[in-house]
Structures are given as C-alpha cells and as structure tokens.
PDB file of C-alpha atoms in Angstrom:
ATOM      1  CA  MET A1174       0.000   0.000   0.000  1.00 56.00           C
ATOM      2  CA  THR A1175       2.821   2.444   0.804  1.00 61.00           C
ATOM      3  CA  PRO A1176       4.358   2.477  -2.737  1.00 62.00           C
ATOM      4  CA  TYR A1177       0.896   2.966  -4.226  1.00 64.00           C
ATOM      5  CA  LEU A1178       0.154   5.829  -1.815  1.00 70.00           C
ATOM      6  CA  LEU A1179       3.473   7.523  -2.573  1.00 75.00           C
ATOM      7  CA  ILE A1180       2.933   7.249  -6.328  1.00 73.00           C
ATOM      8  CA  LYS A1181      -0.540   8.748  -6.077  1.00 73.00           C
ATOM      9  CA  VAL A1182       0.670  11.616  -3.882  1.00 78.00           C
ATOM     10  CA  VAL A1183       3.421  12.420  -6.381  1.00 75.00           C
ATOM     11  CA  TRP A1184       0.975  12.316  -9.301  1.00 72.00           C
ATOM     12  CA  SER A1185      -1.442  14.567  -7.406  1.00 74.00           C
ATOM     13  CA  PHE A1186       1.199  17.294  -7.683  1.00 74.00           C
ATOM     14  CA  GLY A1187       1.678  16.610 -11.390  1.00 69.00           C
ATOM     15  CA  LEU A1188       5.136  15.051 -10.958  1.00 70.00           C
ATOM     16  CA  LEU A1189       6.494  11.979 -12.808  1.00 65.00           C
ATOM     17  CA  VAL A1190       3.185  11.417 -14.606  1.00 66.00           C
ATOM     18  CA  PRO A1191       3.373   8.968 -17.535  1.00 62.00           C
ATOM     19  CA  THR A1192       1.507  11.211 -20.010  1.00 62.00           C
ATOM     20  CA  GLU A1193       0.839  14.933 -20.435  1.00 64.00           C
ATOM     21  CA  GLU A1194      -2.893  14.201 -20.187  1.00 60.00           C
ATOM     22  CA  MET A1195      -2.450  12.857 -16.659  1.00 63.00           C
ATOM     23  CA  ALA A1196      -0.900  16.163 -15.615  1.00 63.00           C
ATOM     24  CA  GLY A1197      -4.252  17.877 -16.114  1.00 65.00           C
ATOM     25  CA  ALA A1198      -6.434  19.095 -13.281  1.00 66.00           C
ATOM     26  CA  ASP A1199      -9.032  16.305 -13.671  1.00 63.00           C
ATOM     27  CA  TRP A1200      -6.439  13.533 -13.426  1.00 68.00           C
ATOM     28  CA  ARG A1201      -4.736  15.211 -10.496  1.00 71.00           C
ATOM     29  CA  VAL A1202      -8.058  15.287  -8.652  1.00 72.00           C
ATOM     30  CA  VAL A1203      -8.558  11.568  -9.327  1.00 69.00           C
ATOM     31  CA  ASN A1204      -5.060  10.808  -8.062  1.00 72.00           C
ATOM     32  CA  ALA A1205      -5.681  12.889  -4.947  1.00 76.00           C
ATOM     33  CA  VAL A1206      -8.884  10.940  -4.281  1.00 72.00           C
ATOM     34  CA  THR A1207      -7.165   7.594  -4.743  1.00 72.00           C
ATOM     35  CA  ALA A1208      -4.332   8.771  -2.495  1.00 76.00           C
ATOM     36  CA  LEU A1209      -6.958   9.520   0.138  1.00 77.00           C
ATOM     37  CA  LEU A1210      -8.396   6.023  -0.324  1.00 72.00           C
ATOM     38  CA  ALA A1211      -4.935   4.547   0.091  1.00 72.00           C
ATOM     39  CA  ALA A1212      -4.522   6.563   3.298  1.00 79.00           C
ATOM     40  CA  VAL A1213      -7.846   5.110   4.483  1.00 78.00           C
ATOM     41  CA  GLY A1214      -6.377   1.670   3.801  1.00 74.00           C
ATOM     42  CA  VAL A1215      -3.391   2.471   5.999  1.00 77.00           C
ATOM     43  CA  ALA A1216      -5.744   3.704   8.741  1.00 82.00           C
ATOM     44  CA  LEU A1217      -7.752   0.481   8.482  1.00 79.00           C
ATOM     45  CA  ALA A1218      -4.579  -1.564   8.819  1.00 77.00           C
ATOM     46  CA  LEU A1219      -3.878   0.250  12.074  1.00 81.00           C
ATOM     47  CA  ALA A1220      -7.479  -0.223  13.252  1.00 83.00           C
ATOM     48  CA  PHE A1221      -7.248  -3.961  12.589  1.00 82.00           C
ATOM     49  CA  THR A1222      -4.160  -4.288  14.745  1.00 78.00           C
ATOM     50  CA  ARG A1223      -4.812  -1.889  17.644  1.00 82.00           C
ATOM     51  CA  PRO A1224      -7.302  -2.220  20.541  1.00 83.00           C
ATOM     52  CA  TRP A1225      -8.998   1.100  19.706  1.00 84.00           C
ATOM     53  CA  GLY A1226     -10.020  -0.347  16.345  1.00 84.00           C
ATOM     54  CA  GLU A1227     -12.647  -2.544  17.998  1.00 83.00           C
ATOM     55  CA  ARG A1228     -14.391   0.544  19.359  1.00 85.00           C
ATOM     56  CA  LEU A1229     -14.904   2.191  15.969  1.00 86.00           C
ATOM     57  CA  PRO A1230     -18.455   2.396  14.540  1.00 88.00           C
ATOM     58  CA  VAL A1231     -19.201  -0.661  12.425  1.00 84.00           C
ATOM     59  CA  TRP A1232     -20.013   1.313   9.274  1.00 84.00           C
ATOM     60  CA  LEU A1233     -16.701   3.191   9.479  1.00 85.00           C
ATOM     61  CA  VAL A1234     -14.861  -0.103   9.164  1.00 85.00           C
ATOM     62  CA  ALA A1235     -17.257  -2.137   7.029  1.00 86.00           C
ATOM     63  CA  LEU A1236     -17.948   0.362   4.231  1.00 88.00           C
ATOM     64  CA  PRO A1237     -14.369   0.971   3.020  1.00 86.00           C
ATOM     65  CA  VAL A1238     -13.472  -2.703   3.482  1.00 88.00           C
ATOM     66  CA  TRP A1239     -16.558  -3.738   1.501  1.00 91.00           C
ATOM     67  CA  VAL A1240     -15.613  -1.482  -1.411  1.00 89.00           C
ATOM     68  CA  GLY A1241     -11.925  -2.366  -1.175  1.00 86.00           C
ATOM     69  CA  THR A1242     -12.380  -6.128  -1.127  1.00 89.00           C
ATOM     70  CA  GLY A1243     -14.990  -5.901  -3.880  1.00 90.00           C
ATOM     71  CA  LEU A1244     -12.593  -3.968  -6.079  1.00 87.00           C
ATOM     72  CA  LEU A1245      -9.392  -5.910  -5.388  1.00 86.00           C
ATOM     73  CA  VAL A1246     -10.236  -9.542  -4.555  1.00 90.00           C
ATOM     74  CA  PRO A1247     -11.774 -10.338  -7.989  1.00 90.00           C
ATOM     75  CA  MET A1248      -8.610  -8.965  -9.597  1.00 86.00           C
ATOM     76  CA  LEU A1249      -6.273 -11.365  -7.793  1.00 86.00           C
ATOM     77  CA  PRO A1250      -6.774 -14.392 -10.101  1.00 85.00           C
ATOM     78  CA  LEU A1251      -6.461 -12.074 -13.106  1.00 82.00           C
ATOM     79  CA  ALA A1252      -3.437 -10.081 -11.918  1.00 78.00           C
ATOM     80  CA  PRO A1253      -0.886 -11.985 -14.063  1.00 78.00           C
ATOM     81  CA  LEU A1254      -2.920 -11.009 -17.134  1.00 77.00           C
ATOM     82  CA  LEU A1255      -4.374  -7.679 -16.036  1.00 72.00           C
ATOM     83  CA  GLY A1256      -0.946  -6.206 -15.297  1.00 69.00           C
ATOM     84  CA  PRO A1257       0.491  -6.742 -18.803  1.00 72.00           C
ATOM     85  CA  ALA A1258      -2.866  -5.762 -20.328  1.00 68.00           C
ATOM     86  CA  ALA A1259      -2.835  -2.459 -18.445  1.00 68.00           C
ATOM     87  CA  MET A1260       0.764  -1.785 -19.484  1.00 68.00           C
ATOM     88  CA  SER A1261      -0.027  -2.554 -23.115  1.00 69.00           C
ATOM     89  CA  ARG A1262      -3.061  -0.272 -23.049  1.00 65.00           C
ATOM     90  CA  ASP A1263      -1.041   2.606 -21.568  1.00 64.00           C
ATOM     91  CA  GLN A1264       1.839   2.139 -23.977  1.00 64.00           C
ATOM     92  CA  GLU A1265      -0.572   2.229 -26.904  1.00 65.00           C
ATOM     93  CA  ALA A1266      -1.889   5.504 -25.460  1.00 60.00           C
ATOM     94  CA  GLY A1267       1.623   6.974 -25.676  1.00 59.00           C
ATOM     95  CA  SER A1268       2.949   6.438 -22.147  1.00 58.00           C
ATOM     96  CA  PRO A1269       6.764   6.490 -21.851  1.00 56.00           C
ATOM     97  CA  ASP A1270       8.741   3.361 -21.044  1.00 59.00           C
ATOM     98  CA  PHE A1271       9.388   4.297 -17.417  1.00 55.00           C
ATOM     99  CA  TRP A1272       5.636   4.058 -16.809  1.00 58.00           C
ATOM    100  CA  VAL A1273       6.033   0.276 -17.042  1.00 60.00           C
ATOM    101  CA  TYR A1274       8.079   0.291 -13.841  1.00 61.00           C
ATOM    102  CA  GLU A1275       5.593   2.515 -12.033  1.00 63.00           C
ATOM    103  CA  GLN A1276       2.775   0.268 -13.207  1.00 65.00           C
ATOM    104  CA  VAL A1277       4.574  -2.754 -11.723  1.00 69.00           C
ATOM    105  CA  LEU A1278       4.740  -1.006  -8.336  1.00 69.00           C
ATOM    106  CA  VAL A1279       1.039  -0.151  -8.537  1.00 69.00           C
ATOM    107  CA  MET A1280       0.055  -3.713  -9.443  1.00 73.00           C
ATOM    108  CA  VAL A1281       2.227  -5.263  -6.726  1.00 75.00           C
ATOM    109  CA  SER A1282       0.741  -2.884  -4.159  1.00 72.00           C
ATOM    110  CA  LEU A1283      -2.822  -3.669  -5.238  1.00 75.00           C
ATOM    111  CA  VAL A1284      -2.197  -7.413  -5.140  1.00 80.00           C
ATOM    112  CA  GLY A1285      -0.688  -7.078  -1.677  1.00 79.00           C
ATOM    113  CA  VAL A1286      -3.701  -5.142  -0.429  1.00 78.00           C
ATOM    114  CA  GLY A1287      -6.071  -7.556  -2.165  1.00 81.00           C
ATOM    115  CA  VAL A1288      -4.512 -10.451  -0.235  1.00 84.00           C
ATOM    116  CA  GLY A1289      -3.937  -8.682   3.068  1.00 82.00           C
ATOM    117  CA  LEU A1290      -7.251  -6.854   3.409  1.00 82.00           C
ATOM    118  CA  PRO A1291      -9.495  -9.966   3.545  1.00 85.00           C
ATOM    119  CA  LEU A1292      -7.094 -11.726   5.907  1.00 84.00           C
ATOM    120  CA  ALA A1293      -7.017  -8.709   8.211  1.00 83.00           C
ATOM    121  CA  LEU A1294     -10.818  -8.481   8.059  1.00 83.00           C
ATOM    122  CA  VAL A1295     -11.167 -12.125   9.102  1.00 83.00           C
ATOM    123  CA  GLY A1296      -8.973 -11.582  12.152  1.00 83.00           C
ATOM    124  CA  TYR A1297     -10.785  -8.375  13.059  1.00 85.00           C
ATOM    125  CA  ALA A1298     -14.221  -9.978  12.689  1.00 83.00           C
ATOM    126  CA  ARG A1299     -13.242 -12.950  14.845  1.00 82.00           C
ATOM    127  CA  ALA A1300     -12.049 -10.613  17.577  1.00 82.00           C
ATOM    128  CA  ARG A1301     -15.046  -8.267  17.485  1.00 81.00           C
ATOM    129  CA  TRP A1302     -17.888 -10.635  16.515  1.00 77.00           C
ATOM    130  CA  PRO A1303     -16.644 -14.101  17.536  1.00 74.00           C
ATOM    131  CA  HIS A1304     -20.072 -15.774  17.326  1.00 67.00           C
ATOM    132  CA  ALA A1305     -21.541 -14.114  14.251  1.00 66.00           C
ATOM    133  CA  LEU A1306     -19.502 -15.468  11.345  1.00 72.00           C
ATOM    134  CA  GLY A1307     -18.717 -19.126  12.009  1.00 75.00           C
ATOM    135  CA  GLY A1308     -20.842 -22.224  12.407  1.00 79.00           C
ATOM    136  CA  PRO A1309     -23.616 -23.740  10.293  1.00 82.00           C
ATOM    137  CA  LEU A1310     -25.727 -21.819   7.810  1.00 81.00           C
ATOM    138  CA  ALA A1311     -28.799 -21.976  10.056  1.00 73.00           C
ATOM    139  CA  PRO A1312     -27.723 -21.275  13.658  1.00 65.00           C
ATOM    140  CA  GLY A1313     -30.980 -22.475  15.164  1.00 59.00           C
ATOM    141  CA  GLY A1314     -33.505 -20.516  17.162  1.00 50.00           C
ATOM    142  CA  PRO A1315     -37.013 -19.441  16.131  1.00 51.00           C
ATOM    143  CA  VAL A1316     -37.689 -18.591  12.488  1.00 52.00           C
ATOM    144  CA  GLY A1317     -38.452 -14.907  12.128  1.00 54.00           C
ATOM    145  CA  GLY A1318     -36.535 -11.684  12.267  1.00 63.00           C
ATOM    146  CA  THR A1319     -36.137 -10.165   8.810  1.00 74.00           C
ATOM    147  CA  ARG A1320     -36.540 -13.428   6.893  1.00 75.00           C
ATOM    148  CA  ARG A1321     -39.788 -12.426   5.182  1.00 77.00           C
ATOM    149  CA  LEU A1322     -38.372  -9.015   4.396  1.00 82.00           C
ATOM    150  CA  ARG A1323     -35.182 -10.268   2.752  1.00 86.00           C
ATOM    151  CA  VAL A1324     -36.315 -13.280   0.681  1.00 89.00           C
ATOM    152  CA  ALA A1325     -38.173 -11.342  -2.037  1.00 90.00           C
ATOM    153  CA  PRO A1326     -35.367  -8.793  -2.631  1.00 91.00           C
ATOM    154  CA  ALA A1327     -32.828 -11.626  -2.634  1.00 93.00           C
ATOM    155  CA  ARG A1328     -34.737 -13.451  -5.360  1.00 95.00           C
ATOM    156  CA  ALA A1329     -34.988 -10.253  -7.408  1.00 96.00           C
ATOM    157  CA  VAL A1330     -31.262  -9.602  -6.945  1.00 96.00           C
ATOM    158  CA  ALA A1331     -30.409 -13.179  -7.926  1.00 97.00           C
ATOM    159  CA  ALA A1332     -32.471 -12.845 -11.109  1.00 97.00           C
ATOM    160  CA  GLY A1333     -30.788  -9.546 -11.925  1.00 97.00           C
ATOM    161  CA  CYS A1334     -27.348 -11.040 -11.296  1.00 97.00           C
ATOM    162  CA  VAL A1335     -28.114 -13.931 -13.654  1.00 98.00           C
ATOM    163  CA  VAL A1336     -29.115 -11.466 -16.377  1.00 97.00           C
ATOM    164  CA  LEU A1337     -26.059  -9.280 -15.790  1.00 97.00           C
ATOM    165  CA  GLY A1338     -23.757 -12.300 -15.637  1.00 97.00           C
ATOM    166  CA  GLY A1339     -25.238 -13.656 -18.845  1.00 97.00           C
ATOM    167  CA  VAL A1340     -24.751 -10.369 -20.693  1.00 97.00           C
ATOM    168  CA  LYS A1341     -21.186  -9.898 -19.472  1.00 97.00           C
ATOM    169  CA  GLY A1342     -20.307 -13.515 -20.203  1.00 97.00           C
ATOM    170  CA  TYR A1343     -21.782 -13.188 -23.710  1.00 97.00           C
ATOM    171  CA  TRP A1344     -19.667 -10.097 -24.382  1.00 96.00           C
ATOM    172  CA  ALA A1345     -16.544 -11.700 -22.927  1.00 95.00           C
ATOM    173  CA  ALA A1346     -17.049 -14.692 -25.231  1.00 95.00           C
ATOM    174  CA  GLY A1347     -17.163 -12.433 -28.299  1.00 93.00           C
ATOM    175  CA  GLY A1348     -20.838 -11.525 -28.644  1.00 94.00           C
ATOM    176  CA  VAL A1349     -21.553  -8.170 -30.275  1.00 94.00           C
ATOM    177  CA  VAL A1350     -25.235  -7.502 -29.557  1.00 95.00           C
ATOM    178  CA  GLY A1351     -25.390  -4.333 -27.463  1.00 94.00           C
ATOM    179  CA  LEU A1352     -21.964  -3.168 -28.658  1.00 95.00           C
ATOM    180  CA  ASP A1353     -21.138  -0.269 -30.949  1.00 93.00           C
ATOM    181  CA  ALA A1354     -20.290  -1.752 -34.348  1.00 91.00           C
ATOM    182  CA  GLY A1355     -17.849   1.078 -34.971  1.00 90.00           C
ATOM    183  CA  ALA A1356     -15.981   0.588 -31.701  1.00 88.00           C
ATOM    184  CA  LEU A1357     -15.353  -3.154 -31.605  1.00 90.00           C
ATOM    185  CA  GLU A1358     -11.598  -2.545 -31.690  1.00 88.00           C
ATOM    186  CA  ARG A1359     -11.893  -1.253 -28.110  1.00 85.00           C
ATOM    187  CA  ARG A1360     -12.497  -4.821 -26.917  1.00 88.00           C
ATOM    188  CA  ASP A1361      -8.947  -5.365 -25.721  1.00 82.00           C
ATOM    189  CA  LEU A1362      -7.720  -8.007 -23.271  1.00 83.00           C
ATOM    190  CA  TRP A1363      -8.406  -5.709 -20.295  1.00 81.00           C
ATOM    191  CA  TRP A1364     -12.050  -5.292 -21.318  1.00 87.00           C
ATOM    192  CA  HIS A1365     -12.544  -9.022 -21.938  1.00 90.00           C
ATOM    193  CA  LEU A1366     -11.042  -9.960 -18.582  1.00 89.00           C
ATOM    194  CA  LEU A1367     -13.153  -7.469 -16.615  1.00 90.00           C
ATOM    195  CA  SER A1368     -16.299  -8.572 -18.465  1.00 94.00           C
ATOM    196  CA  ALA A1369     -15.582 -12.229 -17.699  1.00 95.00           C
ATOM    197  CA  SER A1370     -14.777 -11.459 -14.061  1.00 94.00           C
ATOM    198  CA  THR A1371     -18.023  -9.535 -13.648  1.00 95.00           C
ATOM    199  CA  ALA A1372     -19.961 -12.436 -15.159  1.00 97.00           C
ATOM    200  CA  VAL A1373     -18.405 -14.990 -12.810  1.00 97.00           C
ATOM    201  CA  TRP A1374     -18.915 -12.929  -9.652  1.00 97.00           C
ATOM    202  CA  ALA A1375     -22.448 -11.903 -10.600  1.00 97.00           C
ATOM    203  CA  LEU A1376     -23.481 -15.541 -11.058  1.00 97.00           C
ATOM    204  CA  ALA A1377     -21.693 -16.571  -7.870  1.00 97.00           C
ATOM    205  CA  GLY A1378     -23.452 -13.740  -6.030  1.00 97.00           C
ATOM    206  CA  ALA A1379     -26.833 -14.919  -7.318  1.00 97.00           C
ATOM    207  CA  TRP A1380     -26.260 -18.320  -5.709  1.00 97.00           C
ATOM    208  CA  ALA A1381     -24.819 -16.944  -2.485  1.00 96.00           C
ATOM    209  CA  VAL A1382     -27.490 -14.338  -1.753  1.00 96.00           C
ATOM    210  CA  LEU A1383     -30.264 -16.908  -2.276  1.00 94.00           C
ATOM    211  CA  VAL A1384     -28.540 -19.336   0.075  1.00 94.00           C
ATOM    212  CA  LEU A1385     -28.222 -16.686   2.779  1.00 92.00           C
ATOM    213  CA  ALA A1386     -31.735 -15.332   2.396  1.00 90.00           C
ATOM    214  CA  THR A1387     -33.490 -18.710   2.393  1.00 88.00           C
ATOM    215  CA  GLY A1388     -31.148 -20.570   4.744  1.00 86.00           C
ATOM    216  CA  ARG A1389     -30.889 -23.481   2.317  1.00 87.00           C
ATOM    217  CA  GLY A1390     -28.243 -24.698  -0.137  1.00 86.00           C
ATOM    218  CA  ALA A1391     -25.099 -24.868   1.995  1.00 87.00           C
ATOM    219  CA  ARG A1392     -23.981 -26.410   5.276  1.00 87.00           C
ATOM    220  CA  ARG A1393     -21.633 -23.691   6.533  1.00 89.00           C
ATOM    221  CA  PHE A1394     -22.291 -19.971   6.802  1.00 90.00           C
ATOM    222  CA  VAL A1395     -18.899 -18.553   5.810  1.00 88.00           C
ATOM    223  CA  PRO A1396     -18.717 -19.602   2.102  1.00 92.00           C
ATOM    224  CA  PRO A1397     -21.983 -17.965   0.933  1.00 94.00           C
ATOM    225  CA  MET A1398     -21.381 -15.013   3.253  1.00 93.00           C
ATOM    226  CA  ALA A1399     -17.896 -14.414   1.818  1.00 93.00           C
ATOM    227  CA  VAL A1400     -19.105 -14.760  -1.770  1.00 96.00           C
ATOM    228  CA  THR A1401     -21.996 -12.367  -1.122  1.00 96.00           C
ATOM    229  CA  TRP A1402     -19.654  -9.859   0.499  1.00 95.00           C
ATOM    230  CA  VAL A1403     -17.149  -9.873  -2.369  1.00 95.00           C
ATOM    231  CA  SER A1404     -19.749 -10.093  -5.141  1.00 97.00           C
ATOM    232  CA  SER A1405     -21.855  -7.204  -3.822  1.00 96.00           C
ATOM    233  CA  GLY A1406     -18.786  -5.030  -3.263  1.00 95.00           C
ATOM    234  CA  MET A1407     -17.437  -5.956  -6.684  1.00 95.00           C
ATOM    235  CA  LEU A1408     -20.634  -5.063  -8.547  1.00 96.00           C
ATOM    236  CA  PHE A1409     -20.810  -1.719  -6.764  1.00 95.00           C
ATOM    237  CA  ALA A1410     -17.103  -0.840  -7.039  1.00 91.00           C
ATOM    238  CA  TYR A1411     -16.780  -1.844 -10.694  1.00 90.00           C
ATOM    239  CA  ALA A1412     -19.890   0.176 -11.565  1.00 90.00           C
ATOM    240  CA  VAL A1413     -18.356   3.247  -9.924  1.00 87.00           C
ATOM    241  CA  TYR A1414     -15.081   2.528 -11.726  1.00 82.00           C
ATOM    242  CA  GLY A1415     -17.012   2.322 -14.992  1.00 81.00           C
ATOM    243  CA  LEU A1416     -18.205   5.901 -14.505  1.00 79.00           C
ATOM    244  CA  LEU A1417     -14.649   7.036 -15.332  1.00 71.00           C
ATOM    245  CA  THR A1418     -15.341   6.211 -18.973  1.00 66.00           C
ATOM    246  CA  LEU A1419     -17.817   9.108 -18.972  1.00 68.00           C
ATOM    247  CA  THR A1420     -15.143  11.587 -17.905  1.00 66.00           C
ATOM    248  CA  GLY A1421     -12.583  10.758 -20.584  1.00 61.00           C
ATOM    249  CA  MET A1422     -10.121   9.491 -17.956  1.00 60.00           C
ATOM    250  CA  GLN A1423     -10.573   5.902 -19.085  1.00 66.00           C
ATOM    251  CA  GLN A1424     -10.641   4.436 -22.559  1.00 70.00           C
ATOM    252  CA  PRO A1425     -14.201   4.658 -23.940  1.00 76.00           C
ATOM    253  CA  SER A1426     -16.049   1.370 -23.685  1.00 83.00           C
ATOM    254  CA  PRO A1427     -17.300  -0.491 -26.776  1.00 91.00           C
ATOM    255  CA  GLU A1428     -20.841  -0.814 -25.411  1.00 93.00           C
ATOM    256  CA  LEU A1429     -23.690   1.237 -26.792  1.00 93.00           C
ATOM    257  CA  PRO A1430     -24.588   4.057 -24.356  1.00 91.00           C
ATOM    258  CA  LEU A1431     -27.859   2.440 -23.276  1.00 94.00           C
ATOM    259  CA  ALA A1432     -26.261  -0.993 -22.772  1.00 94.00           C
ATOM    260  CA  ALA A1433     -23.336   0.528 -20.873  1.00 91.00           C
ATOM    261  CA  ALA A1434     -25.650   2.513 -18.594  1.00 92.00           C
ATOM    262  CA  ALA A1435     -27.937  -0.464 -17.969  1.00 94.00           C
ATOM    263  CA  THR A1436     -25.109  -2.814 -16.972  1.00 95.00           C
ATOM    264  CA  ARG A1437     -23.280  -0.143 -14.976  1.00 93.00           C
ATOM    265  CA  GLU A1438     -26.174   1.306 -13.005  1.00 94.00           C
ATOM    266  CA  GLY A1439     -27.824  -2.117 -12.808  1.00 95.00           C
ATOM    267  CA  GLY A1440     -24.669  -3.558 -11.260  1.00 95.00           C
ATOM    268  CA  MET A1441     -24.566  -0.726  -8.750  1.00 95.00           C
ATOM    269  CA  VAL A1442     -28.164  -1.317  -7.652  1.00 96.00           C
ATOM    270  CA  LEU A1443     -27.635  -5.080  -7.460  1.00 97.00           C
ATOM    271  CA  GLY A1444     -24.489  -4.668  -5.385  1.00 96.00           C
ATOM    272  CA  VAL A1445     -26.100  -2.316  -2.872  1.00 96.00           C
ATOM    273  CA  THR A1446     -29.244  -4.456  -2.549  1.00 95.00           C
ATOM    274  CA  MET A1447     -27.174  -7.606  -2.104  1.00 96.00           C
ATOM    275  CA  GLY A1448     -25.115  -5.879   0.567  1.00 94.00           C
ATOM    276  CA  LEU A1449     -28.250  -4.776   2.421  1.00 93.00           C
ATOM    277  CA  THR A1450     -29.577  -8.336   2.279  1.00 93.00           C
ATOM    278  CA  LEU A1451     -26.352  -9.558   3.834  1.00 92.00           C
ATOM    279  CA  LEU A1452     -26.731  -6.986   6.619  1.00 90.00           C
ATOM    280  CA  LEU A1453     -30.225  -8.296   7.399  1.00 88.00           C
ATOM    281  CA  VAL A1454     -28.922 -11.866   7.561  1.00 88.00           C
ATOM    282  CA  LEU A1455     -26.089 -10.845   9.886  1.00 86.00           C
ATOM    283  CA  HIS A1456     -28.537  -8.920  12.085  1.00 82.00           C
ATOM    284  CA  ASP A1457     -30.758 -11.983  12.524  1.00 83.00           C
ATOM    285  CA  ARG A1458     -27.795 -14.269  13.062  1.00 82.00           C
ATOM    286  CA  HIS A1459     -26.389 -11.999  15.750  1.00 75.00           C
ATOM    287  CA  ALA A1460     -29.788 -11.907  17.500  1.00 76.00           C
ATOM    288  CA  VAL A1461     -30.156 -15.696  17.464  1.00 73.00           C
ATOM    289  CA  LEU A1462     -26.652 -16.408  18.690  1.00 68.00           C
ATOM    290  CA  HIS A1463     -26.795 -13.870  21.489  1.00 65.00           C
ATOM    291  CA  ASP A1464     -30.431 -14.218  22.553  1.00 57.00           C
ATOM    292  CA  PRO A1465     -32.378 -16.960  20.740  1.00 47.00           C
ATOM    293  CA  ARG A1466     -35.599 -15.975  22.540  1.00 49.00           C
ATOM    294  CA  GLY A1467     -35.417 -12.456  21.063  1.00 44.00           C
ATOM    295  CA  ALA A1468     -35.024 -13.573  17.434  1.00 43.00           C
ATOM    296  CA  SER A1469     -38.636 -14.513  16.777  1.00 42.00           C
ATOM    297  CA  ALA A1470     -40.809 -12.202  14.747  1.00 38.00           C
TER     298      ALA A1470
END
C-alpha cells in the first residue's frame, strides 16, 4: 500500500506522470482521491491491529473494506494477465517506457492489499464478533426476524445477477449484440477480462445471496457469506469505476450508451441491494446467537 500511496501523492502534484494528459487538473483530482483512499487503507490496517479499532463504529470499518475487497479480490486471479494488459493499453496511449516500472509497483501494491485486506478483516471480525460469522448456515432458534423481508429482494437480486452475468459472459465470449459496431476494436484483453470477471462474480453472487436469504443450499455460513460480500462489493465498485469512462479518464467502452448505462447502473443497484440483504442476515444471526428468545418475529 505504501508504494501505491506515494505514487498517487506524487501524481497529485503533477510530478512523474506517464503522459501529459495525466498532468491535467481532472487527473490530479482523481489521483488525490485515490491517495486519500490509500490513506484510508493504511488507517484500516492500524485499526485492525490496535485495541482502539474494535471501538470504531461498524459502518466506518465495514464500508471501506466492503468497497476495497470488492474492487481488489476479484482482480487477484487475473493479476498476471491484467498487469500486462494495463501496461499494453497505456503504452498504446503513448505512455513512456518508465511508466512500465511505475505500473509494476502499482500492481504489486494492489495485489498485496487484495490479499492482506481480507485476511485482516477475518482476524478483526473474529475478535469483534466471535459468534456471528462461524458455524452452520442456520444457527438455530425461532424462524423470524427479517426473513420475510429479505427473501423477495434476494430473489430479485439473484435474477438480476443472472441477467447481468449472462450479458457480461456473452460479451466476454465475443458476442456483439449491445456493442457499438464502430468501436469493436476497443475490446482489448483488459475489457474481456473485466467482463468475464463480472460475469463470474455476478453468477456466484446470485447463488450466495439466495442461500443466505433462504437458509438453504449450503452447510456452513462462511462460504456464501464471503461470496456475497465480495460479489456485492465488486458489482458496486466496478460500476463506480465504470463511470470514469464518462469523464474521458478511461478508454471509452465499446458498449452502446444504453447498454453501458444499464449494466453499470444495474450492477450498482444489485451490489447495494445484495449488501443490504447480507446486513439483514447478519442482524438476525447476531440476534439468534446472542439471545435466541429475542429472534422470533
């Protein structure tokens, strides 16, 4: 995280930028924002390792970790391909050769955070909520709580994730319906990999959120919970990342405007709704494990 933070701070001042375009005010603002996010990551690392971290409000810890894990964890299996793809894209855009070395530092930092952040979260969660995350899918106790409230949205989210996953998988496999016929050359390796990753995590999220909401389909709680956490954060974070294509700070996408907006904003809504469903499940689970008599509706 430290090399990434230092690079972003330097770029925020317009120094050592790979292209003249990135020295502009808009890019410097983006770099300043990402530097702030990196600083938040450093603060979270301290919170995970110090006693005062367990006294922080839950949302102050959960929200940045949710976005961070959603953005970085799905990239880990693709890092060996995404790194060279990003370098190739930037070199084609006219970046100088030394940018390759800076890009390596950025990718190594992101991979390190992508591995360390979930591990740190697991340790933090076990220390702060030792009874809420482990054990069987259904912890016992009376049926009630928010079950009726969460099942219908979970089914709607699962259906939406299947549609989104199908569309992204179709595009990743070479389909052209919904794409701009005059911009098919923009379908580079980076775009194909992100489309395929979105498809996989959307379909995995559809399964996981249904399992959590209905309490059926798995024996242990952690696997569907972890998949729901990463999938919901990924759909939200990647949708926000996709907004950069509207500012000119990312290569324009090959999708038609309507298709791009539908998949982007649709992913954002699905991610948020899936995350809220997970919160309801965790609320009920906490109530049952701490006071089974108070969990009934």
